[in-house]
Short mmCIF file of C-alpha atoms and ligand atoms in Angstrom, two decimals:
data_model
loop_
_atom_site.label_atom_id
_atom_site.label_comp_id
_atom_site.label_asym_id
_atom_site.label_seq_id
_atom_site.Cartn_x
_atom_site.Cartn_y
_atom_site.Cartn_z
CA UNK A 1 21.24 27.72 -1.98
CA UNK A 2 21.48 25.79 1.30
CA UNK A 3 21.99 22.05 1.57
CA UNK A 4 18.50 21.83 3.11
CA UNK A 5 17.03 23.67 0.14
CA UNK A 6 18.82 21.35 -2.31
CA UNK A 7 17.65 18.31 -0.38
CA UNK A 8 14.03 19.51 -0.42
CA UNK A 9 14.27 20.31 -4.15
CA UNK A 10 15.59 16.85 -4.96
CA UNK A 11 12.79 15.30 -2.88
CA UNK A 12 10.22 17.30 -4.76
CA UNK A 13 11.82 16.26 -8.07
CA UNK A 14 11.50 12.59 -7.28
CA UNK A 15 8.05 13.03 -5.83
CA UNK A 16 6.90 14.65 -9.08
CA UNK A 17 8.73 12.05 -11.19
CA UNK A 18 7.05 9.24 -9.27
CA UNK A 19 3.66 10.81 -9.82
CA UNK A 20 4.22 11.25 -13.54
CA UNK A 21 5.70 7.75 -14.03
CA UNK A 22 2.99 6.03 -11.96
CA UNK A 23 5.15 4.91 -9.01
CA UNK A 24 3.56 4.81 -5.61
CA UNK A 25 6.39 6.56 -3.83
CA UNK A 26 9.53 8.51 -4.67
CA UNK A 27 11.34 5.76 -2.69
CA UNK A 28 11.00 3.73 -5.87
CA UNK A 29 13.94 5.63 -7.31
CA UNK A 30 16.15 4.79 -4.33
CA UNK A 31 15.69 1.11 -4.96
CA UNK A 32 16.07 1.59 -8.71
CA UNK A 33 19.37 3.47 -8.32
CA UNK A 34 20.86 1.10 -5.68
CA UNK A 35 19.76 -2.02 -7.53
CA UNK A 36 21.30 -0.70 -10.74
CA UNK A 37 24.54 -0.01 -8.90
CA UNK A 38 24.78 -3.23 -6.80
CA UNK A 39 22.56 -5.60 -8.86
CA UNK A 40 21.14 -7.32 -5.84
CA UNK A 41 17.74 -7.99 -7.41
CA UNK A 42 17.93 -10.14 -10.51
CA UNK A 43 15.49 -11.81 -12.90
CA UNK A 44 13.70 -14.76 -11.37
CA UNK A 45 14.34 -13.74 -7.76
CA UNK A 46 11.71 -13.95 -5.05
CA UNK A 47 11.61 -10.63 -3.17
CA UNK A 48 10.00 -10.15 0.23
CA UNK A 49 9.47 -6.46 1.07
CA UNK A 50 8.92 -5.93 4.78
CA UNK A 51 7.18 -2.61 5.45
CA UNK A 52 6.13 -2.26 1.81
CA UNK A 53 3.36 0.37 1.74
CA UNK A 54 2.60 2.33 -0.27
CA UNK A 55 4.45 -0.06 -2.63
CA UNK A 56 7.02 1.89 -4.68
CA UNK A 57 9.78 -0.58 -3.99
CA UNK A 58 7.49 -3.45 -4.91
CA UNK A 59 6.80 -1.89 -8.27
CA UNK A 60 10.52 -1.64 -9.04
CA UNK A 61 11.19 -5.14 -7.66
CA UNK A 62 8.37 -6.45 -9.88
CA UNK A 63 10.07 -4.96 -12.99
CA UNK A 64 13.50 -6.29 -11.98
CA UNK A 65 12.51 -9.90 -11.20
CA UNK A 66 10.56 -10.28 -14.43
CA UNK A 67 7.85 -12.82 -15.23
CA UNK A 68 9.63 -15.72 -13.53
CA UNK A 69 10.10 -13.85 -10.27
CA UNK A 70 7.75 -13.00 -7.40
CA UNK A 71 7.32 -10.00 -5.11
CA UNK A 72 5.53 -10.21 -1.80
CA UNK A 73 4.96 -7.14 0.33
CA UNK A 74 4.02 -7.09 4.01
CA UNK A 75 2.88 -4.05 5.91
CA UNK A 76 0.74 -2.99 8.86
CA UNK A 77 -1.00 -0.61 6.45
CA UNK A 78 -3.23 -1.65 3.58
CA UNK A 79 -1.43 -1.62 0.26
CA UNK A 80 -3.90 -0.68 -2.47
CA UNK A 81 -4.20 -3.37 -5.15
CA UNK A 82 -1.99 -3.46 -8.22
CA UNK A 83 -1.68 -6.02 -10.96
CA UNK A 84 1.25 -8.40 -10.70
CA UNK A 85 2.01 -7.55 -7.10
CA UNK A 86 1.12 -9.71 -4.10
CA UNK A 87 0.74 -8.05 -0.75
CA UNK A 88 -0.14 -9.23 2.70
CA UNK A 89 -1.65 -6.90 5.27
CA UNK A 90 -0.81 -7.92 8.79
CA UNK A 91 -2.81 -7.18 11.87
CA UNK A 92 -0.51 -7.15 14.85
CA UNK A 93 -2.07 -7.66 18.27
C1 LIG B 1 8.81 4.38 4.57
S1 LIG B 1 7.49 3.27 4.45
C2 LIG B 1 8.07 2.11 3.18
C3 LIG B 1 8.00 2.70 1.80
C4 LIG B 1 8.19 1.62 0.74
N1 LIG B 1 9.53 1.10 0.79
C5 LIG B 1 7.91 2.10 -0.67
O1 LIG B 1 8.78 2.07 -1.52
O2 LIG B 1 6.77 2.54 -0.94
C6 LIG B 1 7.67 2.20 5.87
C7 LIG B 1 6.53 1.25 6.09
O3 LIG B 1 6.91 0.32 7.08
C8 LIG B 1 5.69 -0.12 7.71
N2 LIG B 1 6.03 -0.72 9.03
C9 LIG B 1 6.66 -0.21 10.09
N3 LIG B 1 6.76 -1.09 11.05
C10 LIG B 1 6.22 -2.25 10.61
C11 LIG B 1 6.03 -3.54 11.19
N4 LIG B 1 6.44 -3.85 12.42
N5 LIG B 1 5.45 -4.51 10.42
C12 LIG B 1 5.03 -4.20 9.16
N6 LIG B 1 5.19 -3.02 8.58
C13 LIG B 1 5.77 -2.03 9.29
C14 LIG B 1 4.92 1.15 7.82
O4 LIG B 1 3.54 0.88 8.01
C15 LIG B 1 5.23 1.89 6.54
O5 LIG B 1 4.19 1.68 5.58
#
């Protein structure tokens, strides 16, 4: 087993997990793990996600801030709608 093989396998694991748990990207787990470790997103926070598509981090942030918090995502790409998440699509000229 090479390091590359192990890395690819882990990526596939999180990709499949994200699909089965309804997250928009496997990146969701990166934010979940780092936020659990460092606790930098707390209930009631306002989170601005720059470069947010497809929205996996926004889903996790939404869970962490709770009903009194807000999550706003900005991206050049369209972020497909989802309840409880605000997003802003920017056209840069
Ligand atoms: C790796 S993806 C982010 C994935 C996201 N964190 C998630 O959890 O789903 C990077 C995003 O940054 C966006 N992006 C790159 N440059 C940007 C810019 N100048 N302004 C807005 N969005 C940008 C891209 O369109 C892309 O969707």
